[in-house]
Coordinates of C-alpha atoms in Angstrom, one line a residue:
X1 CA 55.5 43.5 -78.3
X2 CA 56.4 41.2 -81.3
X3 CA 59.2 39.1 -80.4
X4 CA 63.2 40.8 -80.9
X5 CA 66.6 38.7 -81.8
X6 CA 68.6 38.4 -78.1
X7 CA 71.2 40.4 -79.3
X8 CA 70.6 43.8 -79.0
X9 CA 72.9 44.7 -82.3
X10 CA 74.0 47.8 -81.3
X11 CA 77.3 49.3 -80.6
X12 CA 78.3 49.9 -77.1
X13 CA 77.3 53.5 -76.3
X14 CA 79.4 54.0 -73.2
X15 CA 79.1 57.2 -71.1
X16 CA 81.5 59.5 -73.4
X17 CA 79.8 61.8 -74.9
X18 CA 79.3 61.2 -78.7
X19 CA 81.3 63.0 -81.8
X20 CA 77.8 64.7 -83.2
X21 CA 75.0 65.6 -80.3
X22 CA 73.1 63.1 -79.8
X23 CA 69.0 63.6 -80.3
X24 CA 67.7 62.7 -76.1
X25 CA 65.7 59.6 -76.3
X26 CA 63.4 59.9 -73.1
X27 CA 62.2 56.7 -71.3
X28 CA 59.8 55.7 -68.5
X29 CA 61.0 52.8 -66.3
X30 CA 59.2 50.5 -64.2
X31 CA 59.7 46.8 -63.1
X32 CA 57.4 44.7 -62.1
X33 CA 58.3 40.9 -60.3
X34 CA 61.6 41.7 -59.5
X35 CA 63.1 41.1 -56.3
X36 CA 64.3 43.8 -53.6
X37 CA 68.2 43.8 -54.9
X38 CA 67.3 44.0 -58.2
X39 CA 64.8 46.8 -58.1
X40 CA 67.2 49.3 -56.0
X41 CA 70.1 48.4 -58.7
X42 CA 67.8 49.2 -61.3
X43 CA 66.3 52.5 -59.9
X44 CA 70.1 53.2 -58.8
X45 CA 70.9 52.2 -62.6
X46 CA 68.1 55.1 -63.8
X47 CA 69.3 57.4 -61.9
X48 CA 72.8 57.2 -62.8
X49 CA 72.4 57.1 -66.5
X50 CA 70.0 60.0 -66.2
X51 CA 71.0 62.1 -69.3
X52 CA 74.6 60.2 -70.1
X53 CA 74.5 58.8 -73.8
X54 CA 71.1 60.9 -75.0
X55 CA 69.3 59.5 -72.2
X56 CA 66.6 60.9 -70.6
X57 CA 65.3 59.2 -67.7
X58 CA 62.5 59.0 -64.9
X59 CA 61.9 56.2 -62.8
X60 CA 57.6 55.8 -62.4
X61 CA 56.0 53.5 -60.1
X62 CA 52.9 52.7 -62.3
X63 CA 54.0 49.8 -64.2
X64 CA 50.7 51.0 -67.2
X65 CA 52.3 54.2 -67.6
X66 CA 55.8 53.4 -68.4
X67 CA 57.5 53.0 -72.0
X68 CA 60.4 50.5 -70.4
X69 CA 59.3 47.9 -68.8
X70 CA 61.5 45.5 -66.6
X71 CA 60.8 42.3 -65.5
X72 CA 62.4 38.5 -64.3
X73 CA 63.7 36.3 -67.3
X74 CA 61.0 34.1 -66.6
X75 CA 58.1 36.6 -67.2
X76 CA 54.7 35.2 -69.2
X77 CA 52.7 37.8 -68.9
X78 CA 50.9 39.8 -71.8
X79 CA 52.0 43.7 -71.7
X80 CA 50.4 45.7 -74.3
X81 CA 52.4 47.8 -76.6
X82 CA 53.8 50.6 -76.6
X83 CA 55.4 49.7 -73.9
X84 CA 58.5 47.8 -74.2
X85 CA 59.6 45.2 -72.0
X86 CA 63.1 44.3 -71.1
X87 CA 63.8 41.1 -69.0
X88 CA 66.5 41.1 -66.5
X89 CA 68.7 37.4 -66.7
X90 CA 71.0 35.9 -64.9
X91 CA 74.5 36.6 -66.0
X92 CA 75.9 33.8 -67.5
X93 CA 72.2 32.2 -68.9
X94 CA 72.4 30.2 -72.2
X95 CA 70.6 32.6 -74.7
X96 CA 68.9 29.4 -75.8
X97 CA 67.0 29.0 -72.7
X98 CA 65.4 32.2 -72.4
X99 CA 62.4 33.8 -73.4
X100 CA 63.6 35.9 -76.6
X101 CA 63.4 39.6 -76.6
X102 CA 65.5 42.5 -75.0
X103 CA 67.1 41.3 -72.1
X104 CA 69.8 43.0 -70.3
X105 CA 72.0 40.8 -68.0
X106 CA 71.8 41.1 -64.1
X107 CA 74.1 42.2 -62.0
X108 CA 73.4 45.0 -64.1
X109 CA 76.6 46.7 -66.0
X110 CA 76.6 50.3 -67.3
X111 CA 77.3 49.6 -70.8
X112 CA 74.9 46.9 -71.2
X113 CA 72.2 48.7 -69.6
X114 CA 72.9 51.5 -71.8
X115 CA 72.7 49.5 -74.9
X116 CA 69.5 47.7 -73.5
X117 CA 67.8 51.1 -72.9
X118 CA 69.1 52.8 -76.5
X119 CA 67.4 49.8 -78.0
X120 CA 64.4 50.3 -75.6
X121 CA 63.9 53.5 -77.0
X122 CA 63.9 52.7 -80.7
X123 CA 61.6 49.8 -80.5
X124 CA 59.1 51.9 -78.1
X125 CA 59.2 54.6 -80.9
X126 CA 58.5 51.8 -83.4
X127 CA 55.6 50.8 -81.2
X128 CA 54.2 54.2 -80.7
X129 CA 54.1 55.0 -84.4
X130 CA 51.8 51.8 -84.9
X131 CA 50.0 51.9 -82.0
X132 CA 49.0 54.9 -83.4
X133 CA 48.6 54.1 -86.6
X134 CA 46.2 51.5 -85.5
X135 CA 44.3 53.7 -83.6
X136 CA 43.4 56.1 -86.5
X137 CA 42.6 53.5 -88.9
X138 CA 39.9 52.0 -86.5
X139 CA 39.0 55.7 -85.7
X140 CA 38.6 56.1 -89.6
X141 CA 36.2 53.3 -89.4
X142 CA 34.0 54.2 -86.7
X143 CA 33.9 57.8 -88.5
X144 CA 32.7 55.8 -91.7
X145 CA 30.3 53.5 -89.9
X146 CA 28.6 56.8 -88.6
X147 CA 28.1 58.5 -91.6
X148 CA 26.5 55.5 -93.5
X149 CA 24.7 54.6 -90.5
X150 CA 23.3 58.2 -90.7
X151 CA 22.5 57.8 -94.3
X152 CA 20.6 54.3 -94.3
X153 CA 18.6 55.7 -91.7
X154 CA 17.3 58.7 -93.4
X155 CA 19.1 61.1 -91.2
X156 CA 18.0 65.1 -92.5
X157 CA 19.8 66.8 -89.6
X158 CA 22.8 68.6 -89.1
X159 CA 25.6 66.7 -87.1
X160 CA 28.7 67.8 -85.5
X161 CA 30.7 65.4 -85.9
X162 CA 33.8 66.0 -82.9
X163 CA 37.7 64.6 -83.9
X164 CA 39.9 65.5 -81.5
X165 CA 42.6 68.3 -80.7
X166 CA 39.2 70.7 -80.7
X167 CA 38.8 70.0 -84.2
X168 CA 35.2 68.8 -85.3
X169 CA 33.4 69.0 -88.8
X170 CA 29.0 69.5 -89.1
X171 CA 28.0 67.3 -91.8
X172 CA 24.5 68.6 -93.6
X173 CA 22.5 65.2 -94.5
X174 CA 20.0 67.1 -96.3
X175 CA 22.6 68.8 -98.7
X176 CA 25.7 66.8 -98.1
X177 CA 27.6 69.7 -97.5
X178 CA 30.4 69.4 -94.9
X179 CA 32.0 72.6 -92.6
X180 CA 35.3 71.1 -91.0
X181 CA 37.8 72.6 -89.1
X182 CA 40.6 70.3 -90.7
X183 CA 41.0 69.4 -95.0
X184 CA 40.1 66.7 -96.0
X185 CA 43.4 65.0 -96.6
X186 CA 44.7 66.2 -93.2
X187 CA 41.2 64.8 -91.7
X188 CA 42.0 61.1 -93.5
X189 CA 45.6 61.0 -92.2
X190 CA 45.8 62.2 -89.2
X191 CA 44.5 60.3 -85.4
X192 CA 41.3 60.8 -84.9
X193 CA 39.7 61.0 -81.8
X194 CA 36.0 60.6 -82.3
X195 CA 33.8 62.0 -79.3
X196 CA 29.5 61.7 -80.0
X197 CA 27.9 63.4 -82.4
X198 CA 25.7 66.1 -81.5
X199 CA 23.1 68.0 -83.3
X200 CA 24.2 71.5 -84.9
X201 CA 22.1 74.2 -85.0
X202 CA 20.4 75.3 -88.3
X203 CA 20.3 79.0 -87.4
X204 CA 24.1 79.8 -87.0
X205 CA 27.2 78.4 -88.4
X206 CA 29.7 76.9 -87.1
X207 CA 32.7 79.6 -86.4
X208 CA 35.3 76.8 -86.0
X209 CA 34.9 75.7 -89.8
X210 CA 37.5 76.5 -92.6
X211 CA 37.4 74.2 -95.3
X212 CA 34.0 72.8 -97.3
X213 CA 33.7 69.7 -99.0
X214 CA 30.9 67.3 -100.1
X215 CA 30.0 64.2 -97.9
X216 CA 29.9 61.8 -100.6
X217 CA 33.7 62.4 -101.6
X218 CA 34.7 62.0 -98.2
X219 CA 33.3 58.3 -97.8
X220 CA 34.8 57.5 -100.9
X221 CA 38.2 58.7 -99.9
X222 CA 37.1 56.7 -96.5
X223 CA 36.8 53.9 -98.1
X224 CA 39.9 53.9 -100.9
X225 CA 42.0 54.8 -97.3
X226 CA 40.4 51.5 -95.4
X227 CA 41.0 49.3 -98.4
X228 CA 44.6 50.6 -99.1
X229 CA 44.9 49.9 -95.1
X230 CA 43.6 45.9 -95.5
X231 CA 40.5 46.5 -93.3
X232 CA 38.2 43.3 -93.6
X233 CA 34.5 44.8 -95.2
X234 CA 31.5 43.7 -94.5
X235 CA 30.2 40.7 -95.9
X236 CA 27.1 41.7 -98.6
X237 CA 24.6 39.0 -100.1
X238 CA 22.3 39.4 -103.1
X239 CA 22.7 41.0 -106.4
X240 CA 22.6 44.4 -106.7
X241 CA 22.9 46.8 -109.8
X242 CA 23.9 50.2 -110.0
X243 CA 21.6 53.0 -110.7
X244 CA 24.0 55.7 -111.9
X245 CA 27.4 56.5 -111.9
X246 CA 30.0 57.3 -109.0
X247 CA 31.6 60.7 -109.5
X248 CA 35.2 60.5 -110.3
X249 CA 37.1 59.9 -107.3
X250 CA 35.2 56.4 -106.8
X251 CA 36.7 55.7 -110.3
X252 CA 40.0 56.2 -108.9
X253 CA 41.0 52.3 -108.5
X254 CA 42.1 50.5 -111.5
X255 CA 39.8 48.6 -113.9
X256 CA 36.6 50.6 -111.5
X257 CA 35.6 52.6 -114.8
X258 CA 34.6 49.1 -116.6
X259 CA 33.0 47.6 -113.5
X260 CA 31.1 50.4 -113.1
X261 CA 29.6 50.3 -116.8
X262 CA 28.8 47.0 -116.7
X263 CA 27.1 47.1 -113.6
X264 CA 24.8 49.8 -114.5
X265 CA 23.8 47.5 -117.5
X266 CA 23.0 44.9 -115.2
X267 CA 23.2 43.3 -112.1
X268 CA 26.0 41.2 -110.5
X269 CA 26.4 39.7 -106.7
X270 CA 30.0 39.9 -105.1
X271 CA 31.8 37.5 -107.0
X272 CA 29.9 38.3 -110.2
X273 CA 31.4 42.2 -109.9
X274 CA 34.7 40.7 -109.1
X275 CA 35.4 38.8 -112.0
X276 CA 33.8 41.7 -114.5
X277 CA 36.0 44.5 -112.9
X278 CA 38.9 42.1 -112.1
X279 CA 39.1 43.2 -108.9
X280 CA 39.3 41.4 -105.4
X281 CA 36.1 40.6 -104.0
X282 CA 37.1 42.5 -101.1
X283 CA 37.5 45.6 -103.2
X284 CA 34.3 45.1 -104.4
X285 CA 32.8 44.6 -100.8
X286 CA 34.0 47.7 -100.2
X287 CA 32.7 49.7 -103.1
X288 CA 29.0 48.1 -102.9
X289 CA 28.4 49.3 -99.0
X290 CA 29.4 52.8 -100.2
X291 CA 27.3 52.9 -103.1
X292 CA 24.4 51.3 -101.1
X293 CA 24.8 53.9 -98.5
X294 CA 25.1 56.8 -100.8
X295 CA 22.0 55.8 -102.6
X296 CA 23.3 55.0 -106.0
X297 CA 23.0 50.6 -106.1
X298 CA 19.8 48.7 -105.2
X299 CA 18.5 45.4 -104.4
X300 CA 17.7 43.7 -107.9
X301 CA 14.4 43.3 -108.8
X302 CA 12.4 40.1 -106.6
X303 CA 12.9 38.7 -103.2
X304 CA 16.9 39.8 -102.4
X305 CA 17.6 40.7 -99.3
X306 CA 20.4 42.5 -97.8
X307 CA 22.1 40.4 -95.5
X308 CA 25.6 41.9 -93.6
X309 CA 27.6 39.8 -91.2
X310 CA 30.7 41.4 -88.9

């Protein structure tokens, strides 16, 4: 978790119920390193504020499965996020000396714990909401990575392509057609879960598809989403020049329309693109792996290899 002021900053939320009702904030507790007195105070704590103050609590013994996470003042080790970690200090500790981040002061007191655990709760929900954030946009990735990997390779089959939730898409490389069970936008936006694609069958369709859309628009909407997102491209060596132009939503950037003519009149590397279209080289990073991928920019002419580097 990134590191939090030592003061909590809310109000003292007391056990009287509030004037509005209060939305129930549910947390997992667990502790790990604390000693015997400690743990049976805090389970004893759990149970006692167990829906007081919007709180809905459950005491869990696996420390990886909790959202709350307590642990001695002195704690060092790395938890990963969501979870939320709350140290338990001696009462009376100069703030300066301790680790920053929640604490909650032990012997533990109702109010305090009650304010520790209300702020608990909002930064876990902070947490989860990037976490998961985070996960699509490296799902939206791996997506991409398959389709272009598909197309450099000549691929003329159809592919399901699974995403999670029982949702899936089967992506036609011959045509470029795509059947998906979700739209588009809803596909780009929400958490994808990616399981291996599979062939699809050319003899029957696939019931579980609603919505058409081409294949190219999709890796340009793909790729807009992972540069609006500040994913690092691939690095691309060599000059390259286009061989026609994008349809419209690749033009969507600004100043793309005027790269894109000049580059069809000749050809440019990286940082020759760049400075034509005004753009960030990693824009332009970006655009050329599409285009290569889709078919539409080529080597120029004479020994210019393609080199890509992670």
């Amino acid at each position: 978790m990134p590191e939090h002021s030592e003061h909590l900053g809310l109000p003292s939320a007391g056990l009287s119920p509030p004037s509005a009702p209060a939305r129930q904030r549910a947390l997992d507790i667990a502790a790990l390193g604390l000693g015997a007195r400690d743990r049976a105070a805090l389970v004893s704590m759990t149970r006692l504020l167990d829906g007081q103050a919007g709180l809905c609590l459950r005491w869990v013994e696996d420390a990886t499965a909790c959202t709350t996470l307590f642990v001695p003042h002195d704690w060092s080790q790395y938890v990963s996020p969501p979870r939320v970690l709350v140290r338990l200090t001696p009462r009376g500790a100069t703030p300066a000396a301790l680790p920053r981040g929640l604490a909650v002061a032990s012997p533990l007191r109702v109010g305090e714990m009650t304010e520790a655990l209300h702020a608990a709760a909002a930064l876990y929900e902070l947490a989860r909401d990037a976490v998961q954030r985070e996960h699509a946009r490296v799902a939206l990735h791996a997506l991409r990575d398959l389709l272009v990997g598909a197309l450099l390779a000549g691929e003329r089959r159809r592919t399901m392509f699974g995403l999670g939730a029982g949702h899936g898409m089967v992506v036609d490389f011959r045509t470029g057609d795509i059947a998906s069970s979700l739209q588009q936008a809803e596909l780009l936006a929400r958490p994808l879960q990616l399981a291996d694609p599979q062939r699809a069958t050319d003899a029957l369709p696939w019931t579980g598809a609603s919505h058409s859309f081409q294949l190219s628009t999709l890796l340009w909407r793909i790729t807009h989403a992972l540069i609006d997102q500040g994913v690092s491209p691939r690095t691309i060596n060599g000059r390259y020049q286009l061989t026609r132009q994008p349809e419209p939503v690749a033009l969507a950037r600004p100043n793309m329309p005027r790269l894109v003519t000049a580059w069809t009149q000749r050809a440019m590397n990286v940082g020759e693109a760049a400075a034509t279209g005004r753009l960030s080289a990693f824009e332009i990073l970006w655009f050329l792996s599409t285009a290569l991928a889709l078919g539409i920019a080529v080597p120029a002419a004479g020994p210019q290899p393609v080199t890509a580097h992670a």
